[in-house]
Short mmCIF file of C-alpha atoms (C1' of nucleotides) in Angstrom, two decimals:
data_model
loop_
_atom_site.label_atom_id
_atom_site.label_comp_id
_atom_site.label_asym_id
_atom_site.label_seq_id
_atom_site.Cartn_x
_atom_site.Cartn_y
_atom_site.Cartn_z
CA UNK A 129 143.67 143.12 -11.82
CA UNK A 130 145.48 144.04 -9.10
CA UNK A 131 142.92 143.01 -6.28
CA UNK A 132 142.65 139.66 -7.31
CA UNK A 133 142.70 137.28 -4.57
CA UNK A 134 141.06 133.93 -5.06
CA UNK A 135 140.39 131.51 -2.12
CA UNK A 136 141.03 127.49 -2.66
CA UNK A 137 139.25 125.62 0.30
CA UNK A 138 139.75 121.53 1.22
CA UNK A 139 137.66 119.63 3.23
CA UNK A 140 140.22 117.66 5.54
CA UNK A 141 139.73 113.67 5.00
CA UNK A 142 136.49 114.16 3.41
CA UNK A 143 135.26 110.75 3.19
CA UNK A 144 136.10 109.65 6.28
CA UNK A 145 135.16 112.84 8.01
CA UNK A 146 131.85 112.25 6.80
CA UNK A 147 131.81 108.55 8.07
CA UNK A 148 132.23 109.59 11.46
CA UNK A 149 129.65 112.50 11.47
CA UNK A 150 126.94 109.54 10.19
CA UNK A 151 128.76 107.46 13.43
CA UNK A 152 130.04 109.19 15.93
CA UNK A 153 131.17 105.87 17.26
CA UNK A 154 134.05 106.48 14.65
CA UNK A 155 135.28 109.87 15.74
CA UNK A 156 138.59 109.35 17.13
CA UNK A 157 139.44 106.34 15.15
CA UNK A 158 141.92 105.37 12.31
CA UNK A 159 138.94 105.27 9.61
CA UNK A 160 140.00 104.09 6.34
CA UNK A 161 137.70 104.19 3.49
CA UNK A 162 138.06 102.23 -0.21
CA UNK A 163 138.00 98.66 0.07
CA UNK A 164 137.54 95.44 2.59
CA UNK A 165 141.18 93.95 3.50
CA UNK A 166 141.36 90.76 1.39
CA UNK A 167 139.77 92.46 -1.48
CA UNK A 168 141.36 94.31 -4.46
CA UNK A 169 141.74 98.40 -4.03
CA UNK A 170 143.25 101.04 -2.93
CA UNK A 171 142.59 103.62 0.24
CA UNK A 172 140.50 106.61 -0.88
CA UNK A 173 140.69 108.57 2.37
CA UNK A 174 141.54 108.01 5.79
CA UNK A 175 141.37 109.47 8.61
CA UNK A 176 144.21 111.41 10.26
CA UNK A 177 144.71 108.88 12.99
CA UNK A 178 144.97 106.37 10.32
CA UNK A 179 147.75 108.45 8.74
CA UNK A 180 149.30 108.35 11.76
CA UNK A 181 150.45 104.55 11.11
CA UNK A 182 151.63 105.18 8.16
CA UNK A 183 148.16 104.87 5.28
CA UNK A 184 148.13 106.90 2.63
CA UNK A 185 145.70 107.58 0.11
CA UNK A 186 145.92 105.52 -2.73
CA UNK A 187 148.04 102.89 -1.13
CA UNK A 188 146.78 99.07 -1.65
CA UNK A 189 144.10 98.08 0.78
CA UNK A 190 146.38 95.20 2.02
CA UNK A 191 149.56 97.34 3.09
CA UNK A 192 147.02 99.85 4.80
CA UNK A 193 145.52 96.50 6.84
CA UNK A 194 149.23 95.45 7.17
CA UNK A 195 150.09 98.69 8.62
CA UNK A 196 146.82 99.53 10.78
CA UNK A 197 145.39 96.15 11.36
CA UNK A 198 142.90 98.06 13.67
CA UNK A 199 141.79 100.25 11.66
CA UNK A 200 137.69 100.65 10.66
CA UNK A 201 138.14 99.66 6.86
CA UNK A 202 134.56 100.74 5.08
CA UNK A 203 133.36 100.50 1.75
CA UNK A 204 133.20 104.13 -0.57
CA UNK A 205 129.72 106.11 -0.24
CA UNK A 206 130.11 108.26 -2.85
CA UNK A 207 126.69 109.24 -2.74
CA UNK A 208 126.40 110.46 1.01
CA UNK A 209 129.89 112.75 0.02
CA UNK A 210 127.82 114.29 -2.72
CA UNK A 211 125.57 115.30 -0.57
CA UNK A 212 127.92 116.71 2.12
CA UNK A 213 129.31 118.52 -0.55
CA UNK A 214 126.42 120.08 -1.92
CA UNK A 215 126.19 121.50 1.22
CA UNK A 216 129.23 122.66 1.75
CA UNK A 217 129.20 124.39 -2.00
CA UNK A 218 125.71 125.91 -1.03
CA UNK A 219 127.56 127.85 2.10
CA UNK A 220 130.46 128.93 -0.28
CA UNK A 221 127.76 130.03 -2.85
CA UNK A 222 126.16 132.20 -0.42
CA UNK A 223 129.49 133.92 -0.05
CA UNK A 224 130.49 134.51 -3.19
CA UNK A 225 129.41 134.56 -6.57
CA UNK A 226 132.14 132.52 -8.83
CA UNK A 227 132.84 129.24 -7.34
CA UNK A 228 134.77 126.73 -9.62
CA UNK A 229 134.43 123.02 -7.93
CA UNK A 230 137.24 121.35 -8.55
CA UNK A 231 136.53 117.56 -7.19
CA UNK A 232 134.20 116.58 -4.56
CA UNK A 233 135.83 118.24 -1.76
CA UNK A 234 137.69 120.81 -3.19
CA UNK A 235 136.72 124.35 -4.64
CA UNK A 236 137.88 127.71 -6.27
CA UNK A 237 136.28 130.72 -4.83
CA UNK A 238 137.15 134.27 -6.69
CA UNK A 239 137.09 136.88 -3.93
CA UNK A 240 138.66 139.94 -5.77
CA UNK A 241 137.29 143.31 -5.16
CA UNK A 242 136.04 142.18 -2.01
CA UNK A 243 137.31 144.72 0.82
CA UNK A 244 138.18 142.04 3.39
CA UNK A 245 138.71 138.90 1.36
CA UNK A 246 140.74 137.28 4.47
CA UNK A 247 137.87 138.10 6.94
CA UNK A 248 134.98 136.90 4.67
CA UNK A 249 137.66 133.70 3.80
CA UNK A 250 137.26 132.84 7.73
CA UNK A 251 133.44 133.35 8.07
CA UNK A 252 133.21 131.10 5.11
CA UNK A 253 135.18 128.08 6.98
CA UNK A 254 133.41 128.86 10.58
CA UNK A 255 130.03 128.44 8.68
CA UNK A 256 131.02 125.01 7.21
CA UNK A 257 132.32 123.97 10.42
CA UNK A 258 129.12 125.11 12.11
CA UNK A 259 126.69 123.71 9.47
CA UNK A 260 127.91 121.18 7.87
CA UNK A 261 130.60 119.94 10.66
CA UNK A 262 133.18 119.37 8.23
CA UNK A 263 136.89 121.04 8.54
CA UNK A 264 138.01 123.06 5.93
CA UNK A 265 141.26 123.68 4.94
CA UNK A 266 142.01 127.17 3.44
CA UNK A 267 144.68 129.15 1.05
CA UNK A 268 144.42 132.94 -0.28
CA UNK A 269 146.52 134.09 -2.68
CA UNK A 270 146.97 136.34 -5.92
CA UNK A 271 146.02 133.21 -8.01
CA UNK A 272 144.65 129.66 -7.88
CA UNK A 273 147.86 128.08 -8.37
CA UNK A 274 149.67 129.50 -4.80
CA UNK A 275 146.00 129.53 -3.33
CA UNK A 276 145.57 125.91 -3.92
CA UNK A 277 149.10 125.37 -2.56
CA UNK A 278 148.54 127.53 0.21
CA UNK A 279 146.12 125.31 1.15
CA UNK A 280 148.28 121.96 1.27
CA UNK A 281 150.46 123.94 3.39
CA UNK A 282 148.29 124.10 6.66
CA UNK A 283 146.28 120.97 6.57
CA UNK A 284 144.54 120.01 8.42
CA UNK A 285 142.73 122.46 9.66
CA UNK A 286 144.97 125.47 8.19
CA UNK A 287 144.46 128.69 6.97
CA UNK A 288 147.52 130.08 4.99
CA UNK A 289 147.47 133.34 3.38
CA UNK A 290 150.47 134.48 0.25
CA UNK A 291 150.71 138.16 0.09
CA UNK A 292 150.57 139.18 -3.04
CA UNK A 293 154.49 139.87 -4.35
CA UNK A 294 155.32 137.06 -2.40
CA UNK A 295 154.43 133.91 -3.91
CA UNK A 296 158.23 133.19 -5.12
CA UNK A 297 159.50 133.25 -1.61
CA UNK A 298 156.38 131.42 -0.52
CA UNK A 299 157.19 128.42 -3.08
CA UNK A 300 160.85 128.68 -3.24
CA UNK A 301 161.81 126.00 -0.43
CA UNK A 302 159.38 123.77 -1.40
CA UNK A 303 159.22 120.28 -3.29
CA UNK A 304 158.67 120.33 -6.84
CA UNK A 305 156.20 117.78 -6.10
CA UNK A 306 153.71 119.99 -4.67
CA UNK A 307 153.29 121.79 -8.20
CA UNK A 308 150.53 121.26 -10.09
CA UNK A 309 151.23 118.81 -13.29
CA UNK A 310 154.63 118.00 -11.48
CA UNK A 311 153.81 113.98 -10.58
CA UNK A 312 156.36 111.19 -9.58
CA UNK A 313 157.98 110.39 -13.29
CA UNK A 314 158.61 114.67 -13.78
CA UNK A 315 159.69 115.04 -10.16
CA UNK A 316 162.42 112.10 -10.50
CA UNK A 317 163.25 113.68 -13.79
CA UNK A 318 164.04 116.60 -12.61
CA UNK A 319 165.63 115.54 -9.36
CA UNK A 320 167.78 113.16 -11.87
CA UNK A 321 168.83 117.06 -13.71
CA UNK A 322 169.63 118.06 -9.53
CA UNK A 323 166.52 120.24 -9.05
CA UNK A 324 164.80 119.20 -6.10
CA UNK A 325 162.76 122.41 -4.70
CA UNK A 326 160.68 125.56 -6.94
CA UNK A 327 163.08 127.89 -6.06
CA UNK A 328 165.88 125.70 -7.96
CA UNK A 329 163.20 125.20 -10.72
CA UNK A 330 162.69 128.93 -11.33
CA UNK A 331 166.37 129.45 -11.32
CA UNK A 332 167.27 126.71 -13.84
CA UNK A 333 168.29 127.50 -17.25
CA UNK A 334 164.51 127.47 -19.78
CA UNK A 335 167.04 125.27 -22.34
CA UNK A 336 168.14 122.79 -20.08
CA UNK A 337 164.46 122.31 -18.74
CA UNK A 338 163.23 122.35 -22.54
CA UNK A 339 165.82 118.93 -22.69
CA UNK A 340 163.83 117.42 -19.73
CA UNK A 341 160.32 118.29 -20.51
CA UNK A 342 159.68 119.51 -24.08
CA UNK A 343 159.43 123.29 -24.75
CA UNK A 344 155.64 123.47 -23.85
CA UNK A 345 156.47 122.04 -20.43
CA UNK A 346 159.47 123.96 -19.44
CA UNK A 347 157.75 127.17 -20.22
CA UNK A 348 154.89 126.24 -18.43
CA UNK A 349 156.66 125.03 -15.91
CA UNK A 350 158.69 127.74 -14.91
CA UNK A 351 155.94 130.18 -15.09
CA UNK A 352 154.46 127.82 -11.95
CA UNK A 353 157.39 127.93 -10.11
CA UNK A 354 157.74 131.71 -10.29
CA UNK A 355 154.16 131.73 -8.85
CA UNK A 356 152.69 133.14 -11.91
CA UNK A 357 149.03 132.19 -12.60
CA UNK A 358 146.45 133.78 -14.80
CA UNK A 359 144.01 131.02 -15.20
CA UNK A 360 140.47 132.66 -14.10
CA UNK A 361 137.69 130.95 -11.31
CA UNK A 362 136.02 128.85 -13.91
CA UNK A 363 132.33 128.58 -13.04
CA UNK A 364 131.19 125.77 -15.37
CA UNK A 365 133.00 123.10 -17.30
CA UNK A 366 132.01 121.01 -20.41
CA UNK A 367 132.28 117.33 -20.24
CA UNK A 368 134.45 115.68 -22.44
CA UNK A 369 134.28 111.97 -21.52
CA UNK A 370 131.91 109.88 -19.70
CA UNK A 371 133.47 106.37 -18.40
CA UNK A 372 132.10 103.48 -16.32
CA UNK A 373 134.99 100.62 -15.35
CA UNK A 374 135.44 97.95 -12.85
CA UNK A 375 138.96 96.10 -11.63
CA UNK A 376 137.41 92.06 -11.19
CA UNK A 377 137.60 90.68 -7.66
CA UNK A 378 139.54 87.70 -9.94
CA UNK A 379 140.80 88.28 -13.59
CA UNK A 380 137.83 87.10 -15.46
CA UNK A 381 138.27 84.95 -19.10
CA UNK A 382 134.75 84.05 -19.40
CA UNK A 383 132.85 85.27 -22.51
CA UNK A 384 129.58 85.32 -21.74
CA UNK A 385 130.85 87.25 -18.46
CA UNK A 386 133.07 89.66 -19.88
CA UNK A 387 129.90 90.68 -22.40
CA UNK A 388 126.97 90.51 -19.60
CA UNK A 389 129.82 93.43 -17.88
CA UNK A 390 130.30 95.54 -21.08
CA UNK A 391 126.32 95.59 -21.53
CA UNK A 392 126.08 96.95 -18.32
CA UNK A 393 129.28 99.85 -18.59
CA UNK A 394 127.70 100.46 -22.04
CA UNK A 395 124.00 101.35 -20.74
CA UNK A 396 125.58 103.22 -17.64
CA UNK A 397 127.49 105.53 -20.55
CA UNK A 398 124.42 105.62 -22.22
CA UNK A 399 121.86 107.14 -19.51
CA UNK A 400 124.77 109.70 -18.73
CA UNK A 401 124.67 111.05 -21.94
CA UNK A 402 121.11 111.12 -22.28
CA UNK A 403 120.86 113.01 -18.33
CA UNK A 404 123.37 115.37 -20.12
CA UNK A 405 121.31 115.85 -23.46
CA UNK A 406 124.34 114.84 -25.35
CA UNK A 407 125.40 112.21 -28.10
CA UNK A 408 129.21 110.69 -28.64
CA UNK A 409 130.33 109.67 -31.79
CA UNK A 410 133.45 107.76 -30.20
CA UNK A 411 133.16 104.29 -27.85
CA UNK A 412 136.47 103.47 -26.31
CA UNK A 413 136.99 99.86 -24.31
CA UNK A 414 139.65 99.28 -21.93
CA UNK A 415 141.13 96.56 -21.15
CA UNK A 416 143.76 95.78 -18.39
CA UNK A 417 145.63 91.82 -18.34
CA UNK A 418 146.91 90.37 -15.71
CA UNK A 419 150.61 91.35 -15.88
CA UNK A 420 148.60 95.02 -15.58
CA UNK A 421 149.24 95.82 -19.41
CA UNK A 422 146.69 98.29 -20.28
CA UNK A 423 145.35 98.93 -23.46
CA UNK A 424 142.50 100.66 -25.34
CA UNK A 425 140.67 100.93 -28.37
CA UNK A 426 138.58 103.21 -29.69
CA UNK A 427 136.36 103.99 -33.00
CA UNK A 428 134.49 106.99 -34.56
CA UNK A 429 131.08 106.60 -35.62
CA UNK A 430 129.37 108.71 -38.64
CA UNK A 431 126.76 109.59 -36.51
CA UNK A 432 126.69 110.42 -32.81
CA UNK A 433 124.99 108.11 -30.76
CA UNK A 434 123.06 107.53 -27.15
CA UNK A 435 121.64 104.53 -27.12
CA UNK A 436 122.73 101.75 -24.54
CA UNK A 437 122.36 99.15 -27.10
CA UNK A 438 124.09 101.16 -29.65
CA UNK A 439 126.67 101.21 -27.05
CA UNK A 440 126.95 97.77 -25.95
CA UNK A 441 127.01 97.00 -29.91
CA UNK A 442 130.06 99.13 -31.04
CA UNK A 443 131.91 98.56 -27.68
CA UNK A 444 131.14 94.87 -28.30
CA UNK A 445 132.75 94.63 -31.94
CA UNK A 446 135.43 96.62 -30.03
CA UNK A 447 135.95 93.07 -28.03
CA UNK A 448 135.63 90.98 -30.61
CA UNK A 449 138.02 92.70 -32.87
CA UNK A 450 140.67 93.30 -30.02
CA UNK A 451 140.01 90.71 -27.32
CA UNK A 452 138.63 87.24 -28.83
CA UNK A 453 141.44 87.06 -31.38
CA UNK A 454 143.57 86.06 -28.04
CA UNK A 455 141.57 85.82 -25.29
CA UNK A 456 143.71 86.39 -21.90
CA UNK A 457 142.18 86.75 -18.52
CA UNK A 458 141.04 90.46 -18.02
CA UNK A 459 141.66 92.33 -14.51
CA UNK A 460 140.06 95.26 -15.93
CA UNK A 461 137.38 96.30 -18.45
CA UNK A 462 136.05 99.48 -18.97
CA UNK A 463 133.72 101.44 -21.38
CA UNK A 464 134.45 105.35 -22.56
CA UNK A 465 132.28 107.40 -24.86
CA UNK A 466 133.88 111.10 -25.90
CA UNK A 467 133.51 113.30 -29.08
CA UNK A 468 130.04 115.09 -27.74
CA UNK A 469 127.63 116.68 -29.49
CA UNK A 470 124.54 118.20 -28.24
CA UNK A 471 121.08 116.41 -28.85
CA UNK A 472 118.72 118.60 -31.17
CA UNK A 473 116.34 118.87 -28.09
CA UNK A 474 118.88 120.35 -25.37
CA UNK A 475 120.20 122.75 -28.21
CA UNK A 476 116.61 123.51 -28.83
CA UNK A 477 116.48 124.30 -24.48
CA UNK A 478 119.31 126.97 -24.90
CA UNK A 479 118.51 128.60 -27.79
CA UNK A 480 114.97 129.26 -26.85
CA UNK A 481 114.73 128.74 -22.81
"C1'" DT B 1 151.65 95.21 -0.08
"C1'" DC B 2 150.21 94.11 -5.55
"C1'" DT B 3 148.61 98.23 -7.94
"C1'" DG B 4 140.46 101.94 -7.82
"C1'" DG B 5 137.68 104.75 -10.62
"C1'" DG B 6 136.45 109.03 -12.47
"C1'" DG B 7 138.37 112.33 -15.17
"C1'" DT B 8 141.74 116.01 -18.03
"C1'" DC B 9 145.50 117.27 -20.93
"C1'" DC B 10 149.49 116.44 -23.92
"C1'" DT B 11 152.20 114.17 -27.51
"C1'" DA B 12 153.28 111.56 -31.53
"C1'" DG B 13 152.35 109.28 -35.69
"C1'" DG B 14 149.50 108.20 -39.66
"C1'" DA B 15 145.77 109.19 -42.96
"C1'" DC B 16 143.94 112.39 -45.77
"C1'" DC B 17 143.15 116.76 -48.15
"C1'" DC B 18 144.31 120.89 -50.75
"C1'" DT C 264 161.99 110.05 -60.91
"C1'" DC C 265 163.80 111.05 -54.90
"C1'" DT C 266 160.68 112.52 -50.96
"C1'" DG C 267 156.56 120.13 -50.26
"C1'" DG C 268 153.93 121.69 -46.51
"C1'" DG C 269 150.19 122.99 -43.65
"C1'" DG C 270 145.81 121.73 -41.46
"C1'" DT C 271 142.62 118.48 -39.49
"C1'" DC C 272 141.02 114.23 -37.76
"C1'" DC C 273 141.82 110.00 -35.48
"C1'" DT C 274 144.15 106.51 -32.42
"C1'" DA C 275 147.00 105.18 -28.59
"C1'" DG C 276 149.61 105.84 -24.71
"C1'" DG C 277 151.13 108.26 -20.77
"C1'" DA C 278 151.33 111.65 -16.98
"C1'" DC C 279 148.67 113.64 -13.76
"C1'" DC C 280 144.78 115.02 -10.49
"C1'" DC C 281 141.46 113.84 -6.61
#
DNA sequence: TCTGGGGTCCTAGGACCC
DNA sequence: TCTGGGGTCCTAGGACCC
């Protein structure tokens, strides 16, 4: 298709954006949302006077308070940013017909064959401003891949468009860390190997990046740093997993604690599946010590379940088998179910709507 | 300054089957 | 009497994303 163009859109500092339209008293502010000073987390989102002293997302809650001691630190609200974003997916809908979400503020819009995609691209983020007072943050490219870099490149508030032909030149001088799939451990790799930007990845020899990466890897690898993307606006998703975990305030050893907890994770898995009409035939526990050692382990049922105490039961002999034969303070414990199938009911609903 | 919670995808090894 | 080989399923860990 040689029209394609496909819009990625970012809602600057979503969470605390939203904050401080529910209280305007914050606007202005270093706003950091996650978790209380004092407490164990990490900063979500925070505002871009808060990144101004330094706080980053995902940094511990105590170097962000050591950092910005006057910053407004507030608790997640993931429920009020589902609802901003429903909003702000409703506009984009309105727009255009295949919109991929990919997180909570973040979305794929596929504007090819459009006749003024970059026009249309800037009504889309007025009427988000205007409705929904949020700020988006815009790329347009040839594919989702530049698009979706595009995008980092003007924030906040930008609007970056990659002719198509040019997305080499476009991602040349940057870091390989603002690929997709290239995190810290691949970047230092390949800094390690002397390749610090794309344009140094796309010139490297495919064997010597097969050594660093695998064969897989360094193919696909190289075919993002030339800029090539074919992967299409993806309008719906299957679910794979469904999880529910909690990090304890202190490491917890207590039995009886440790199993009122799992019960809990286990019937939260459970009324997911049944919302989704679907069964899992695998239970997964997780369990994290306090040296941060992570483990899991998982088993495969017969016959697919969705049943909280089901749940609780098979994620409980999970504990007993892996935990209570040496029973060391927990930081973490988590529940996964995976392995779907669809109830007879829901595939009952599509076959005959 | 100790490291969240929800996910996805990939890899590797072992079991098992024909 | 010296280790086939391919496919599939399962477990576990790890990298990565927002």
């Amino acid at each position: 298709l040689t029209d394609r163009w496909i819009l990625h859109m970012d809602l600057d500092a979503m969470y605390a954006s939203v904050e401080a339209l529910l209280d305007p008293s914050l606007r202005g502010k270093p706003v950091i949302v996650g978790a209380r000073p004092g407490t164990r987390g990490v900063v979500s989102t925070c505002s871009y006077e808060a990144r101004a002293f330094g706080v980053r997302s995902a940094m511990p809650i105590g170097e962000a308070y050591a950092r910005c001691p006057q910053g407004v630190f507030l608790p997640v609200r993931m429920e009020a940013y589902r609802d901003f974003s429903r909003r702000v997916l409703a506009i984009l809908s309105v727009h255009v017909e295949a919109v991929q979400p990919l997180s909570i503020d973040e979305a794929f819009a596929d504007l090819s064959g459009i006749p003024e995609p970059e026009h249309l691209a800037r009504e889309i983020k007025d009427h988000i401003r205007e409705e929904v007072g949020l700020v988006a943050s815009m790329g347009l490219a040839g594919n989702k891949l530049v698009a979706k870099i595009a995008t980092d490149r003007g924030k906040p508030d930008g609007f970056v468009v990659v002719t198509r032909g040019d997305e080499a030149r476009f991602l040349a001088p940057l870091s390989v860390r603002q690929l997709w799939g290239v995190g810290p451990k691949t970047a230092s790799r390949l800094e390690g190997a002397g390749i610090s930007t794309i344009g140094e990845l796309a010139a490297a020899e495919i064997g010597r990046l097969s050594e660093l990466l695998g064969s897989n890897g360094a193919r696909d690898l190289r075919e993002r740093a030339l800029g090539r993307d074919d992967s299409p606006v993806e309008t719906s998703r299957e679910i794979k997993s469904i999880s529910d975990e909690v990090t304890f305030q202190r490491d917890e050893i207590d039995r009886r604690a440790l199993w009122e907890v799992l019960r809990a994770q286990a019937q939260i898995c459970a009324e997911r599946l049944q919302r989704e009409g679907l069964l899992a035939r695998t239970v997964t526990i997780k369990l994290r010590y306090s040296d941060f050692t992570t483990v899991t382990r998982a088993t495969t049922l017969d016959m697919a379940i969705d049943d909280a105490e089901e749940v609780a039961r098979v994620s409980g002999s999970l504990m007993r088998r892996y935990w209570s034969a040496d029973p060391r303070p927990l930081r973490l414990l988590g529940v996964r179910v995976s392995g779907f199938e669809e109830t007879a009911g829901w595939r009952q609903l599509r076959l005959f709507p």
